[in-house]
C-alpha positions as protocol buffer text, in pm:
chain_id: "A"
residue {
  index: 1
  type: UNK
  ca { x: 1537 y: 1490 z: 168 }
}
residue {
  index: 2
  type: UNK
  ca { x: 1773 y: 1489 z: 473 }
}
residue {
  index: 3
  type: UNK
  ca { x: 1825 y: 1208 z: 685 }
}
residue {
  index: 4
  type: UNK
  ca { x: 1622 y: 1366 z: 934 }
}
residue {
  index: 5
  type: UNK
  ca { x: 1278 y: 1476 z: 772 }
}
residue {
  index: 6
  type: UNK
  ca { x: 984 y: 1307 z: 795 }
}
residue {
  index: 7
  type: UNK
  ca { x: 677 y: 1360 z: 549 }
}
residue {
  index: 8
  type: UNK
  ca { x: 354 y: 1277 z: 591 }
}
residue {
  index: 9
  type: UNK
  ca { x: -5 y: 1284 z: 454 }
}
residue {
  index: 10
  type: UNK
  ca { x: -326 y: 1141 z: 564 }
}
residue {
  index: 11
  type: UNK
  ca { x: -635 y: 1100 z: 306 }
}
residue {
  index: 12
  type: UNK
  ca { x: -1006 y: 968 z: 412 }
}
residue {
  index: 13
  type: UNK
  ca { x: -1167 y: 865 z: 64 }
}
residue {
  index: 14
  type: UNK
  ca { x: -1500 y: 766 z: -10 }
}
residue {
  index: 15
  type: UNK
  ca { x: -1455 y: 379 z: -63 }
}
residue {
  index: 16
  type: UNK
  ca { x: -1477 y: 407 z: -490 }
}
residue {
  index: 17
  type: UNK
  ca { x: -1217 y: 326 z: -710 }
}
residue {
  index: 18
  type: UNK
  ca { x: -1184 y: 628 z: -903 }
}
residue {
  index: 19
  type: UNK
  ca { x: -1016 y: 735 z: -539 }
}
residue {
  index: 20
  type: UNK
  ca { x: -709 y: 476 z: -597 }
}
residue {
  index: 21
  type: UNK
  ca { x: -605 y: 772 z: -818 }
}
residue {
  index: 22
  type: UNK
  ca { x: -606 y: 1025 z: -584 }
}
residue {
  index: 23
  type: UNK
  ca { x: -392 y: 798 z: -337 }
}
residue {
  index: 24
  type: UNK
  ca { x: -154 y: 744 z: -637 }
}
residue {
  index: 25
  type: UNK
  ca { x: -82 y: 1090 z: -697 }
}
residue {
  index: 26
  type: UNK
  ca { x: -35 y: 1196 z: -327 }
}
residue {
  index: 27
  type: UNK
  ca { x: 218 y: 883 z: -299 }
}
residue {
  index: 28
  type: UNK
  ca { x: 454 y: 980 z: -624 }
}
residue {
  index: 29
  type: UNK
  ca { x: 453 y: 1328 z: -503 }
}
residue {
  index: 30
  type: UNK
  ca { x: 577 y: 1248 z: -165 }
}
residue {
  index: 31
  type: UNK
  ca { x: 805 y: 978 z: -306 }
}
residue {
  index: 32
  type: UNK
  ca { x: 958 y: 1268 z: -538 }
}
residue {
  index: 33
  type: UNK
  ca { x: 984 y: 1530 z: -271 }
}
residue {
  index: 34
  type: UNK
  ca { x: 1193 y: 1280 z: -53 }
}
residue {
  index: 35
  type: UNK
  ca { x: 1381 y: 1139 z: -338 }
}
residue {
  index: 36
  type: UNK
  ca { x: 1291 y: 806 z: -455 }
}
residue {
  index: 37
  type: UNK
  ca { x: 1365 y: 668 z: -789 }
}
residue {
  index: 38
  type: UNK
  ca { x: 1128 y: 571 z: -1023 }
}
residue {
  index: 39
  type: UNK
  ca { x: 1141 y: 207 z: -958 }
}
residue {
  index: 40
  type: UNK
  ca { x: 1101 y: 220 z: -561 }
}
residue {
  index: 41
  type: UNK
  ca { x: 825 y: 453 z: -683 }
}
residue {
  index: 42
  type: UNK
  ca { x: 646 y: 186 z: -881 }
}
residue {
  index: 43
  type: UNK
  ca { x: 687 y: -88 z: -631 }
}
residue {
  index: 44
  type: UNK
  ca { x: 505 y: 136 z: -361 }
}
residue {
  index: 45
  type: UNK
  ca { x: 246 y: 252 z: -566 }
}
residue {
  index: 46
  type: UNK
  ca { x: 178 y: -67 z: -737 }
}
residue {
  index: 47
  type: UNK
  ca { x: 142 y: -247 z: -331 }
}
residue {
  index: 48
  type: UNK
  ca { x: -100 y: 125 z: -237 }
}
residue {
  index: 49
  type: UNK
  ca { x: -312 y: 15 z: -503 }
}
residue {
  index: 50
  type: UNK
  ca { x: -344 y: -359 z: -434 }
}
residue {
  index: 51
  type: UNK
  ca { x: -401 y: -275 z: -43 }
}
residue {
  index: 52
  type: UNK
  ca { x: -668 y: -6 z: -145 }
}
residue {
  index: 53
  type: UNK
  ca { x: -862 y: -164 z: -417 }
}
residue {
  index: 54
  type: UNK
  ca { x: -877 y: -485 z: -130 }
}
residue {
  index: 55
  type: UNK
  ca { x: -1008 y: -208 z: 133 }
}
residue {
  index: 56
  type: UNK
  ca { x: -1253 y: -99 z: -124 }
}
residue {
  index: 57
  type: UNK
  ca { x: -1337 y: -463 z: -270 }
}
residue {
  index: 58
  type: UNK
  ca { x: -1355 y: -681 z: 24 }
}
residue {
  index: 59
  type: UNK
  ca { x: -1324 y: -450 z: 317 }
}
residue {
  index: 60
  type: UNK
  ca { x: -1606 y: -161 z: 235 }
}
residue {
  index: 61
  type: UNK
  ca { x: -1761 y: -370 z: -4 }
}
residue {
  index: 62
  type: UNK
  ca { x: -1764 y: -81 z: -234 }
}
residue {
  index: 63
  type: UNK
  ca { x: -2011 y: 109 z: -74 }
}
residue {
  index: 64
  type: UNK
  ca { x: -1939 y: 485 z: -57 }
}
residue {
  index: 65
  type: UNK
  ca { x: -2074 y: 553 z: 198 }
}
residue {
  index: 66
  type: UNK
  ca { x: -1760 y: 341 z: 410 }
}
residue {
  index: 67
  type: UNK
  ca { x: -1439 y: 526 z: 411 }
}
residue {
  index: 68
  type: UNK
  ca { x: -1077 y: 438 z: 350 }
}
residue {
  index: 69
  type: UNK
  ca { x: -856 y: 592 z: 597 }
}
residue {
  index: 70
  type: UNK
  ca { x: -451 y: 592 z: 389 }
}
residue {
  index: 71
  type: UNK
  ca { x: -112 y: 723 z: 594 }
}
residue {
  index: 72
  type: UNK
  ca { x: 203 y: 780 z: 477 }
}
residue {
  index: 73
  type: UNK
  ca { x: 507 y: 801 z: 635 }
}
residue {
  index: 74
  type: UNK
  ca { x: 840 y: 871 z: 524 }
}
residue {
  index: 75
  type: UNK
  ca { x: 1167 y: 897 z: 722 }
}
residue {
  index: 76
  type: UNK
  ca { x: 1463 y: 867 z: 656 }
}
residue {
  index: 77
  type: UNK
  ca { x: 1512 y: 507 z: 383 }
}
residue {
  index: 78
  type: UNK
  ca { x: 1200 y: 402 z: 482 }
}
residue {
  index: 79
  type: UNK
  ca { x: 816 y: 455 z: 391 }
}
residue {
  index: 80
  type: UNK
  ca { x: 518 y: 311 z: 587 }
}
residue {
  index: 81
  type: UNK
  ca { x: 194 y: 297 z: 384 }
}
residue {
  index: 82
  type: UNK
  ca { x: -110 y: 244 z: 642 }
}
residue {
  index: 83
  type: UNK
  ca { x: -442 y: 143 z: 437 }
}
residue {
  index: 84
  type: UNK
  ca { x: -768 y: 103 z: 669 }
}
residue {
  index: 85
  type: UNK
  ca { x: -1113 y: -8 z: 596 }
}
residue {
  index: 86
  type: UNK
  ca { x: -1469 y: -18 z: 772 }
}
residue {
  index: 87
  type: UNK
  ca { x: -1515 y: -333 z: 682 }
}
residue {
  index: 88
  type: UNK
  ca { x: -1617 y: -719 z: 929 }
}
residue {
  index: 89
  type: UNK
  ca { x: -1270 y: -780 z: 825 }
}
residue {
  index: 90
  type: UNK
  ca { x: -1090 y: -1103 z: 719 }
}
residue {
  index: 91
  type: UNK
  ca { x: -893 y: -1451 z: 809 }
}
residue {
  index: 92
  type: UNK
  ca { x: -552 y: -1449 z: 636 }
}
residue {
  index: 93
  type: UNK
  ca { x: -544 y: -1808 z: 688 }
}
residue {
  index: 94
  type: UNK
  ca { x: -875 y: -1836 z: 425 }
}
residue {
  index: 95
  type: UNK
  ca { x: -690 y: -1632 z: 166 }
}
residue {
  index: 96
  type: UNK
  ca { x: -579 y: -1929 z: -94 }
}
residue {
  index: 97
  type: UNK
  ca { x: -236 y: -1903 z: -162 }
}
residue {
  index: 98
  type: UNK
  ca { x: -199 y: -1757 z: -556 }
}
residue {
  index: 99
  type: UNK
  ca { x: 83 y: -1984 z: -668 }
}
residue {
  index: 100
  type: UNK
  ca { x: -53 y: -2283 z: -616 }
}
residue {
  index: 101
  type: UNK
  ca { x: -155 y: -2461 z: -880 }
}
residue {
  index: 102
  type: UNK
  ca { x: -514 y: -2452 z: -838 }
}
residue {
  index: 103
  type: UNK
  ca { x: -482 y: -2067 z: -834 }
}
residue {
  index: 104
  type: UNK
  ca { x: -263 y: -2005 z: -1131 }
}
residue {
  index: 105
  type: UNK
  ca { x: -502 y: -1891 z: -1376 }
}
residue {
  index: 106
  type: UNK
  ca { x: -764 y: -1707 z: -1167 }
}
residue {
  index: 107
  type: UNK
  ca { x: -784 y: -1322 z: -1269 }
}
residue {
  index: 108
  type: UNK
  ca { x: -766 y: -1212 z: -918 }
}
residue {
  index: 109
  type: UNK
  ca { x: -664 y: -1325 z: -576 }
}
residue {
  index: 110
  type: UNK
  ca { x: -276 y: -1198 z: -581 }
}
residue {
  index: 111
  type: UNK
  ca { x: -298 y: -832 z: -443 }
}
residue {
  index: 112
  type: UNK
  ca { x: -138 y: -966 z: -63 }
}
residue {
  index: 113
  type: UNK
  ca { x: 148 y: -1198 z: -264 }
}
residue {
  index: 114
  type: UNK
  ca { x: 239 y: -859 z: -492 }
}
residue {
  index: 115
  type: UNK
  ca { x: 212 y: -661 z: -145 }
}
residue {
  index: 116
  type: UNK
  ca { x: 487 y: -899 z: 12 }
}
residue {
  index: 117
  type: UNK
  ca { x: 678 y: -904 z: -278 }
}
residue {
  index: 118
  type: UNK
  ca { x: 721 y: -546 z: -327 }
}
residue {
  index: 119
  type: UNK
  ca { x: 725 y: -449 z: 62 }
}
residue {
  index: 120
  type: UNK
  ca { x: 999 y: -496 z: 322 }
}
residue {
  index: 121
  type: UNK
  ca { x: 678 y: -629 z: 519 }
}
residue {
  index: 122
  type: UNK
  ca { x: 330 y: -675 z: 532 }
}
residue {
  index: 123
  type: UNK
  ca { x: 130 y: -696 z: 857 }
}
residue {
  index: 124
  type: UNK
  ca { x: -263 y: -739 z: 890 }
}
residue {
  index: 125
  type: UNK
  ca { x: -483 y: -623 z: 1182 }
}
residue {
  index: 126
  type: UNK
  ca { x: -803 y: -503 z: 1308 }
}
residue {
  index: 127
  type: UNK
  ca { x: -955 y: -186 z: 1407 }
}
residue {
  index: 128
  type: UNK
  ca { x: -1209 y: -191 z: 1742 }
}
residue {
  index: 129
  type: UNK
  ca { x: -1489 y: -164 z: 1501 }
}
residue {
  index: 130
  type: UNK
  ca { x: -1382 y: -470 z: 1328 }
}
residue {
  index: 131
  type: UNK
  ca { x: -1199 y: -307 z: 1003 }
}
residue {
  index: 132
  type: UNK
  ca { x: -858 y: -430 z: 918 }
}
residue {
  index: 133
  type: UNK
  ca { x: -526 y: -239 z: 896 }
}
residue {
  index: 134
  type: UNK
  ca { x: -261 y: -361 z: 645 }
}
residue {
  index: 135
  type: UNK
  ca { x: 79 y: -164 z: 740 }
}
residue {
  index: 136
  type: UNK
  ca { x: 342 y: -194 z: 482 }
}
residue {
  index: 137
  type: UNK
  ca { x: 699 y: -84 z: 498 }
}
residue {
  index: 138
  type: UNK
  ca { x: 983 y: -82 z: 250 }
}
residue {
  index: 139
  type: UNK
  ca { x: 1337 y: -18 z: 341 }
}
residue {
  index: 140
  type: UNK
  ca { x: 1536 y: 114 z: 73 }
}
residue {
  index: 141
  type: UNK
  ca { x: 1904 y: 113 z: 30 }
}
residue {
  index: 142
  type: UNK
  ca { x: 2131 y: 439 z: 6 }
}
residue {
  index: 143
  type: UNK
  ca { x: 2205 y: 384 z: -320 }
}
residue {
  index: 144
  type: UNK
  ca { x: 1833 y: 387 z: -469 }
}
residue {
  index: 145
  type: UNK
  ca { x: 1761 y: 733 z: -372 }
}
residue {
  index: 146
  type: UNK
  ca { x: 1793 y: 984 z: -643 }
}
residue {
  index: 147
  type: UNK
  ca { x: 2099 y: 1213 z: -728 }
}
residue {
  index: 148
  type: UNK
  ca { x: 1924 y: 1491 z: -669 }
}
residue {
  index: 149
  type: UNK
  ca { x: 1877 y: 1385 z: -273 }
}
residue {
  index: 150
  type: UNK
  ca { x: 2249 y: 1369 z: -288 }
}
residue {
  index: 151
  type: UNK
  ca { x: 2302 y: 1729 z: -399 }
}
């Protein structure tokens, strides 16, 4: 992709699971048209899919009838993944923090740490209606895109 193209895509899913997939493919296909290596690749999708099954979880409470709104951006070394939700919305400060010890063995609870820990950063906020927003962005570094960017 050269330095100067930006793509794009913008999806409004019905708030079920079987959507993830749908967000999944559109992501890898974008991140192979501008480039990315498989491992960038994984990281992205694997913090899309923590930020959408949350949406569909928590935010929309899995009812289909609620949509998930998903944006991505890329430009240049640098993707923005935009996941909203319909949903009342949430306190960061009341999500319990996964590595403490209290936490370590529950089978859920760790989709924001992953997001942080595969994104550049993470930032939570809320729609007028009351949804929330998580925008992630990862920088990548020269060297991770593929060869055949460089050709």
């Amino acid at each position: 992709m050269p330095p100067d193209a930006i793509l794009t895509a913008h999806l409004v899913l019905s708030s079920r699971f079987a959507n993830i997939e749908v967000a999944e493919r559109t992501l890898v296909d974008l991140a192979d048209q501008a480039g990315f290596s498989g491992d960038d690749s994984y990281w992205l999708v694997t913090a899309m899919r923590e930020a959408a099954a949350n949406a569909i979880r928590h935010g929309n409470r899995q009812d289909p009838g609620l949509e998930v709104v998903i944006d991505y951006r890329f430009s240049g070394d640098e993707i923005v993944i935009r996941i909203e939700d319909q949903g009342d919305g949430f306190d960061l400060g009341d999500v319990p923090d996964p590595t403490d010890p209290g936490y370590l063995l529950r089978p859920s609870g760790r989709g924001i740490f992953y997001m942080r820990q595969f994104m550049t950063s993470v930032e939570f906020s809320r729609t007028p209606g009351g949804g929330t927003v998580v925008e992630m962005t990862r920088r990548l570094e020269p060297e991770t895109r593929s060869a055949t960017d460089e050709e």
